[in-house]
Amino acid sequence: MNEVMLAKDIFWVGKIDDREVPFHRLILAKGTTYNAYLLKTEKPTVIDTVDLEFGREFVEYLSELIDPKEIQYIVINHTEPDHSGGLAALAGRAPDATIVCTEIAVNELKEMYKLHSRNFLVVKDGDTLDIGGKTLKFKETPYLHTEETMITYCIEDKILFPCDIFSTHVAGKEFFADEAGYDITEDFIGYYNAIIHPHRRYVRTLINALEELDVQMIAPSHGYILRNDIQKYIDLYATLSADTVEGKKVTIVYTTIRNSTKKIAEYLKKIFEENNIQASVFNADKSDQAEILESIKEADAVFIGSSTKYADMIGNLEDLLKELKKMDLQGKIGAAFGSYGWSGEATEVIQDYLNQTNMDVQSTSHVIKTTGMTHVEFPVRVRFAPKDDQLKKIEHSATYVADLLLSAI
């Protein structure tokens, strides 16, 4: 393969996979590429690697450009194996290289590739690294599309290495979008919809990060490298991730023992209202059932919660849930929540009732299978009173539903 140079001393060292590739429960009919980059500076640096399947091939090709023993830094923007999969093979051939990543990524990489004895450099948002003639700047972009993700920017060459972001799944013979021979916009948007859109809320973090960077080239981890019309592609992400639906309503119903479940309900309401979604909260033991049911009829999403007592729900909630089974709730989102001390069966009982309706009932299993997110949980279960990390868990679940309500592809 001929050398592919992005700028002085910066080379593409990835892998073209022109098969029909199974990926995220999709079949990539146009194949894909796993883009990695070598910066041949005074302190030679590799940014990202390739899929696990091609680790040996990756190192062999890289060795044509540099002796791997000379490599001093390996930057891993994202730990998913289609990006970090070549790390084990490369680390073995580059024994003195320091692995650069976010704090969350360290343990993941150690466990995935048995790198417990390797030297890691943890970088935080805004940190820079002098690699001898070039300077790398790092920006954290969590949940695009996993929590440990970051992007890397070469200050001198104004090149952004954003990993999955701004990618396309195309195994083209040309490496640069302007040489593809066609308008790649459809492929670009298709990738966004399949991979990034479920995480659209976090695109705002990306857009904010880019405001302080003068990006003249985008070198992603899949597909075409972008060197023309850069602002067009950035604007597309901003447009595609913007809220597109207004006037949505959520009904939140709960019963509580010591107000812990009430606090969850109130925090859910707060998060929805911060997202310009009208939220109505009802205590099922104090509100008129007919009023609650009418609110549910008008709502776009319904959250039902209870404290747990003797392995069950409390108060009048079960009577309400029995009524829901008789209603046509097609098109509404349903979710269960609750607090507990010794055990937390109430949320699961509510989940069982919700699953007997025709609502789109949220579950952790469904979220993981459709988005890969592991930080969003349904039902939302909080032990004792919600605080600190538990409030963050509630927020993740509420914002996930808010995004479902506010966006449309």
Coordinates of C-alpha atoms in Angstrom, one line a residue:
M1 CA 0.0 0.0 0.0
N2 CA 1.3 3.5 -0.9
E3 CA 1.9 5.9 1.9
V4 CA -1.1 8.1 2.8
M5 CA 0.1 11.4 4.2
L6 CA -2.3 13.9 5.8
A7 CA 0.3 16.5 6.6
K8 CA 4.0 16.7 7.1
D9 CA 5.0 13.7 9.3
I10 CA 1.4 12.5 9.7
F11 CA 0.4 9.2 8.1
W12 CA -2.7 6.9 7.8
V13 CA -1.8 3.5 9.1
G14 CA -5.2 1.8 9.3
K15 CA -7.0 -1.1 7.6
I16 CA -9.6 -1.2 4.8
D17 CA -12.2 -3.8 5.4
D18 CA -14.2 -4.2 2.2
R19 CA -16.3 -7.1 3.3
E20 CA -20.0 -6.9 4.3
V21 CA -19.1 -6.2 7.9
P22 CA -21.4 -7.2 10.9
F23 CA -21.3 -4.2 13.2
H24 CA -23.6 -3.1 16.0
R25 CA -26.2 -5.6 14.8
L26 CA -26.0 -4.0 11.3
I27 CA -24.5 -5.2 8.1
L28 CA -22.2 -2.6 6.6
A29 CA -22.8 -3.3 2.9
K30 CA -20.1 -0.8 1.9
G31 CA -17.6 -2.2 4.4
T32 CA -15.6 0.2 6.5
T33 CA -12.1 1.3 7.4
Y34 CA -10.3 1.3 10.7
N35 CA -8.3 4.4 10.6
A36 CA -5.2 4.8 12.8
Y37 CA -2.6 7.5 12.4
L38 CA 1.2 7.8 12.9
L39 CA 2.8 11.1 13.8
K40 CA 6.6 10.7 13.0
T41 CA 7.8 13.4 15.3
E42 CA 10.7 13.6 17.7
K43 CA 8.5 11.5 20.0
P44 CA 6.7 9.2 17.6
T45 CA 3.0 8.8 18.4
V46 CA 0.2 6.5 17.2
I47 CA -3.4 7.7 17.5
D48 CA -5.8 4.8 17.8
T49 CA -5.4 1.4 16.3
V50 CA -7.6 -1.0 14.3
D51 CA -10.1 -3.8 14.9
L52 CA -8.9 -6.7 17.1
E53 CA -9.0 -9.0 14.0
F54 CA -6.4 -7.1 12.2
G55 CA -3.9 -6.3 15.0
R56 CA -1.0 -8.3 13.5
E57 CA -1.5 -6.9 10.1
F58 CA -1.7 -3.4 11.5
V59 CA 1.7 -3.7 13.2
E60 CA 3.3 -5.1 10.1
Y61 CA 2.1 -2.2 8.0
L62 CA 3.1 0.3 10.7
S63 CA 6.6 -1.3 10.8
E64 CA 7.1 -0.3 7.1
L65 CA 7.0 3.3 8.2
I66 CA 8.7 3.1 11.6
D67 CA 10.4 0.7 14.0
P68 CA 7.7 0.2 16.6
K69 CA 10.4 0.3 19.3
E70 CA 10.8 4.0 18.6
I71 CA 7.1 4.8 19.4
Q72 CA 6.8 6.8 22.6
Y73 CA 3.1 7.4 22.8
I74 CA 0.0 5.5 21.8
V75 CA -3.2 7.6 22.1
I76 CA -6.4 5.7 22.6
N77 CA -9.5 8.0 22.1
H78 CA -12.0 5.2 22.7
T79 CA -11.7 1.7 24.1
E80 CA -14.1 -0.2 21.8
P81 CA -12.2 -3.0 20.2
D82 CA -12.7 -1.7 16.6
H83 CA -10.4 1.2 17.7
S84 CA -8.2 -0.3 20.4
G85 CA -8.1 -3.8 19.1
G86 CA -4.6 -3.5 17.7
L87 CA -3.2 -2.2 21.0
A88 CA -2.1 -5.5 22.4
A89 CA -0.1 -6.3 19.3
L90 CA 1.4 -2.8 19.1
A91 CA 2.2 -2.7 22.8
G92 CA 4.2 -5.9 22.5
R93 CA 6.3 -4.4 19.7
A94 CA 6.6 -0.9 21.3
P95 CA 7.6 -1.9 24.9
D96 CA 8.5 1.7 26.0
A97 CA 5.5 3.4 24.6
T98 CA 3.2 5.2 27.1
I99 CA -0.5 4.8 26.6
V100 CA -2.5 8.0 26.6
C101 CA -6.2 8.0 27.5
T102 CA -8.8 9.3 29.9
E103 CA -8.9 8.0 33.5
I104 CA -11.9 5.8 32.9
A105 CA -10.2 4.1 30.0
V106 CA -7.2 3.0 31.9
N107 CA -8.7 0.0 33.7
E108 CA -10.7 -1.0 30.7
L109 CA -7.5 -1.2 28.5
K110 CA -5.6 -3.0 31.3
E111 CA -8.3 -5.6 31.6
M112 CA -9.0 -6.0 27.9
Y113 CA -5.4 -6.4 26.8
K114 CA -3.5 -7.5 29.9
L115 CA -1.6 -4.3 30.1
H116 CA -1.4 -4.0 33.9
S117 CA 2.3 -3.4 34.0
R118 CA 2.3 -0.7 31.3
N119 CA 2.8 3.0 31.8
F120 CA -0.3 5.1 31.3
L121 CA -0.7 8.9 30.9
V122 CA -4.1 10.1 32.0
V123 CA -5.2 13.2 30.3
K124 CA -8.1 15.5 31.2
D125 CA -10.2 18.0 29.3
G126 CA -7.9 20.6 27.8
D127 CA -4.6 18.9 28.6
T128 CA -1.8 19.1 26.0
L129 CA 1.1 16.8 25.2
D130 CA 4.3 17.9 23.4
I131 CA 5.4 15.1 21.1
G132 CA 8.4 16.9 19.7
G133 CA 7.5 19.3 17.0
K134 CA 3.8 18.9 17.3
T135 CA 1.4 19.5 20.2
L136 CA -1.7 17.4 20.9
K137 CA -4.6 18.8 22.8
F138 CA -7.2 16.5 24.3
K139 CA -10.9 17.2 24.9
E140 CA -13.2 14.8 26.7
T141 CA -16.4 13.9 24.9
P142 CA -18.1 11.4 27.2
Y143 CA -20.8 9.2 25.8
L144 CA -19.9 9.8 22.2
H145 CA -20.5 7.0 22.3
T146 CA -19.1 5.7 25.6
E147 CA -18.1 7.3 28.8
E148 CA -14.3 7.2 28.4
T149 CA -14.3 8.8 24.9
M150 CA -12.1 11.8 24.1
I151 CA -10.9 13.5 20.9
T152 CA -7.4 14.6 20.0
Y153 CA -6.4 17.8 18.2
C154 CA -3.0 18.5 16.6
I155 CA -2.5 22.2 17.2
E156 CA 0.2 22.9 14.6
D157 CA -1.5 21.1 11.7
K158 CA -5.1 21.9 12.8
I159 CA -6.2 18.3 12.4
L160 CA -8.9 16.8 14.6
F161 CA -8.7 13.0 15.4
P162 CA -12.3 12.5 16.8
C163 CA -12.5 8.7 16.7
D164 CA -16.1 7.6 16.0
I165 CA -17.3 11.1 15.6
F166 CA -17.7 12.5 12.0
S167 CA -17.1 9.0 10.6
T168 CA -18.6 7.1 7.6
H169 CA -18.8 3.4 7.1
V170 CA -17.3 3.1 3.6
A171 CA -14.4 1.0 2.4
G172 CA -13.4 3.3 -0.4
K173 CA -10.2 3.1 -2.5
E174 CA -9.8 6.8 -1.9
F175 CA -9.0 8.1 1.6
F176 CA -10.2 11.7 1.4
A177 CA -13.8 12.6 0.9
D178 CA -13.0 15.1 -1.8
E179 CA -11.5 12.3 -3.9
A180 CA -14.4 9.9 -3.4
G181 CA -16.0 10.8 -6.7
Y182 CA -19.4 11.3 -5.2
D183 CA -21.1 13.4 -2.4
I184 CA -20.6 11.5 0.8
T185 CA -23.3 13.4 2.7
E186 CA -25.8 10.5 2.7
D187 CA -23.2 8.1 4.1
F188 CA -22.2 10.7 6.6
I189 CA -25.7 11.2 7.8
G190 CA -26.4 7.4 7.7
Y191 CA -23.5 6.8 10.1
Y192 CA -24.7 9.6 12.4
N193 CA -28.2 8.1 12.6
A194 CA -26.9 4.6 13.3
I195 CA -24.2 5.3 15.8
I196 CA -24.3 8.8 17.2
H197 CA -28.0 9.8 17.2
P198 CA -28.8 7.7 20.3
H199 CA -26.2 9.8 22.1
R200 CA -27.3 13.1 20.5
R201 CA -27.5 15.0 23.8
Y202 CA -23.8 14.7 24.2
V203 CA -23.1 16.2 20.8
R204 CA -23.5 19.5 22.5
T205 CA -20.4 18.8 24.5
L206 CA -18.6 18.2 21.2
I207 CA -19.8 21.3 19.5
N208 CA -18.8 23.4 22.5
A209 CA -15.3 21.8 22.5
L210 CA -14.9 22.6 18.8
E211 CA -15.6 26.3 19.2
E212 CA -12.1 26.9 20.6
L213 CA -10.4 24.7 17.9
D214 CA -9.5 25.8 14.4
V215 CA -10.2 22.6 12.6
Q216 CA -8.9 22.4 9.1
M217 CA -9.1 18.6 8.7
I218 CA -11.0 15.8 10.4
A219 CA -9.4 12.4 10.5
P220 CA -12.0 10.0 12.0
S221 CA -11.7 6.3 12.8
H222 CA -14.0 5.1 10.1
G223 CA -14.3 6.0 6.5
Y224 CA -13.3 9.2 4.7
I225 CA -10.9 11.9 6.0
L226 CA -12.5 15.3 5.6
R227 CA -10.3 18.2 4.4
N228 CA -12.9 20.4 2.6
D229 CA -16.2 21.9 3.8
I230 CA -15.3 21.2 7.4
Q231 CA -17.9 23.5 8.8
K232 CA -20.6 21.8 6.7
Y233 CA -20.0 18.5 8.6
I234 CA -19.8 20.2 12.0
D235 CA -23.0 22.1 11.3
L236 CA -24.7 18.8 10.2
Y237 CA -24.0 17.3 13.6
A238 CA -25.4 20.4 15.3
T239 CA -28.5 20.3 13.2
L240 CA -29.1 16.6 13.4
S241 CA -28.7 16.6 17.2
A242 CA -31.0 19.6 17.8
D243 CA -34.4 19.2 19.4
T244 CA -37.0 18.7 16.7
V245 CA -40.2 18.2 18.6
E246 CA -42.1 20.5 21.0
G247 CA -45.1 20.4 23.4
K248 CA -44.3 16.9 24.9
K249 CA -45.8 15.9 28.3
V250 CA -44.8 13.5 31.0
T251 CA -46.9 12.1 33.8
I252 CA -45.1 10.9 36.9
V253 CA -47.1 8.9 39.5
Y254 CA -45.7 7.5 42.8
T255 CA -46.5 6.2 46.2
T256 CA -43.9 6.6 49.0
I257 CA -43.2 5.7 52.6
R258 CA -40.6 8.2 53.8
N259 CA -40.5 10.5 50.8
S260 CA -37.5 8.9 49.1
T261 CA -39.7 7.9 46.1
K262 CA -41.3 11.3 46.2
K263 CA -37.8 12.9 45.9
I264 CA -37.1 10.7 42.8
A265 CA -40.4 11.8 41.3
E266 CA -39.6 15.5 41.9
Y267 CA -36.1 15.1 40.5
L268 CA -37.5 13.5 37.4
K269 CA -39.9 16.4 37.0
K270 CA -37.0 18.8 37.4
I271 CA -35.0 17.1 34.6
F272 CA -37.9 17.0 32.2
E273 CA -38.7 20.7 32.8
E274 CA -35.1 21.6 32.2
N275 CA -35.6 20.0 28.8
N276 CA -38.8 22.0 28.1
I277 CA -41.0 19.1 28.6
Q278 CA -44.2 19.6 30.7
A279 CA -44.2 17.2 33.7
S280 CA -47.1 16.5 36.0
V281 CA -46.5 14.7 39.3
F282 CA -49.2 12.8 41.3
N283 CA -49.1 11.0 44.6
A284 CA -51.4 8.0 43.9
D285 CA -52.5 7.9 47.6
K286 CA -53.6 11.6 47.6
S287 CA -54.7 12.4 44.1
D288 CA -58.0 11.5 42.4
Q289 CA -57.5 8.4 40.2
A290 CA -59.7 9.8 37.4
E291 CA -57.5 12.9 37.3
I292 CA -54.3 10.8 37.1
L293 CA -55.7 8.6 34.3
E294 CA -56.7 11.7 32.3
S295 CA -53.2 13.0 32.6
I296 CA -51.8 9.7 31.5
K297 CA -54.1 9.8 28.4
E298 CA -52.6 13.2 27.4
A299 CA -49.0 12.3 28.2
D300 CA -46.3 11.2 25.8
A301 CA -44.4 9.4 28.6
V302 CA -45.5 7.8 31.9
F303 CA -43.3 7.1 34.9
I304 CA -44.7 5.0 37.7
G305 CA -42.9 4.5 41.0
S306 CA -43.2 3.1 44.5
S307 CA -41.3 2.5 47.6
T308 CA -40.8 -1.2 48.5
K309 CA -42.4 -2.7 51.6
Y310 CA -42.4 -6.5 52.2
A311 CA -41.4 -7.2 48.6
D312 CA -44.3 -5.3 47.1
M313 CA -45.6 -1.9 46.1
I314 CA -47.4 0.3 48.6
G315 CA -50.7 2.3 48.7
N316 CA -53.2 2.6 45.9
L317 CA -50.7 2.1 43.0
E318 CA -51.8 -1.4 42.1
D319 CA -55.4 -0.3 41.5
L320 CA -54.1 2.3 39.1
L321 CA -51.8 -0.1 37.3
K322 CA -54.8 -2.5 36.7
E323 CA -56.6 0.4 35.0
L324 CA -53.7 1.0 32.7
K325 CA -54.0 -2.5 31.3
K326 CA -57.5 -1.6 30.0
M327 CA -56.3 1.6 28.2
D328 CA -54.9 2.1 24.7
L329 CA -51.5 3.6 25.5
Q330 CA -50.0 2.9 22.0
G331 CA -47.1 5.3 21.2
K332 CA -46.4 6.3 24.8
I333 CA -43.2 5.6 26.6
G334 CA -43.4 3.8 29.9
A335 CA -40.9 3.5 32.7
A336 CA -40.8 2.2 36.3
F337 CA -38.9 3.7 39.2
G338 CA -38.7 3.4 43.0
S339 CA -36.7 3.4 46.2
Y340 CA -35.9 0.6 48.6
G341 CA -34.0 -0.3 51.7
W342 CA -33.5 -4.0 52.3
S343 CA -34.9 -5.1 48.9
G344 CA -36.4 -3.5 45.8
E345 CA -39.1 -5.7 44.3
A346 CA -41.6 -2.9 43.9
T347 CA -40.0 -1.6 40.7
E348 CA -40.0 -5.0 39.1
V349 CA -43.7 -5.5 40.0
I350 CA -44.5 -2.2 38.4
Q351 CA -42.4 -3.2 35.3
D352 CA -44.4 -6.4 35.0
Y353 CA -47.6 -4.4 35.0
L354 CA -46.3 -1.9 32.5
N355 CA -45.2 -4.7 30.2
Q356 CA -48.9 -5.8 30.1
T357 CA -49.8 -2.5 28.5
N358 CA -49.1 -1.5 24.9
M359 CA -46.7 1.2 25.9
D360 CA -43.1 1.3 24.8
V361 CA -41.7 0.2 28.1
Q362 CA -38.1 1.0 28.8
S363 CA -35.7 -1.6 30.1
T364 CA -31.9 -1.7 30.6
S365 CA -31.7 -4.7 28.3
H366 CA -33.4 -2.7 25.4
V367 CA -31.2 0.3 26.0
I368 CA -28.0 -1.7 25.9
K369 CA -29.1 -3.7 22.8
T370 CA -30.1 -0.6 20.8
T371 CA -27.6 2.0 21.9
G372 CA -24.7 0.3 23.7
M373 CA -25.3 2.6 26.7
T374 CA -24.5 1.0 30.0
H375 CA -25.1 4.1 32.2
V376 CA -28.9 4.3 31.5
E377 CA -30.9 1.9 33.7
F378 CA -34.6 0.9 33.7
P379 CA -36.3 0.5 36.0
V380 CA -34.7 3.3 38.0
R381 CA -33.9 1.8 41.4
V382 CA -32.5 3.9 44.2
R383 CA -31.5 2.5 47.6
F384 CA -32.6 4.8 50.5
A385 CA -32.8 8.5 49.6
P386 CA -31.5 9.7 46.3
K387 CA -28.2 11.6 46.4
D388 CA -24.9 12.0 44.6
D389 CA -24.3 9.2 42.1
Q390 CA -27.9 8.1 42.4
L391 CA -29.1 11.5 41.3
K392 CA -26.8 11.1 38.3
K393 CA -28.4 7.8 37.5
I394 CA -31.9 9.3 37.7
E395 CA -30.7 12.1 35.4
H396 CA -29.3 9.7 32.8
S397 CA -32.6 7.8 32.6
A398 CA -34.7 10.9 32.5
T399 CA -32.6 12.6 29.8
Y400 CA -32.6 9.4 27.8
V401 CA -36.4 9.5 27.7
A402 CA -36.3 13.3 27.1
D403 CA -34.2 12.7 24.0
L404 CA -36.6 10.1 22.7
L405 CA -39.4 12.6 23.1
L406 CA -37.6 15.6 21.6
S407 CA -35.9 14.0 18.6
A408 CA -37.0 12.3 15.5
I409 CA -34.9 10.9 12.6

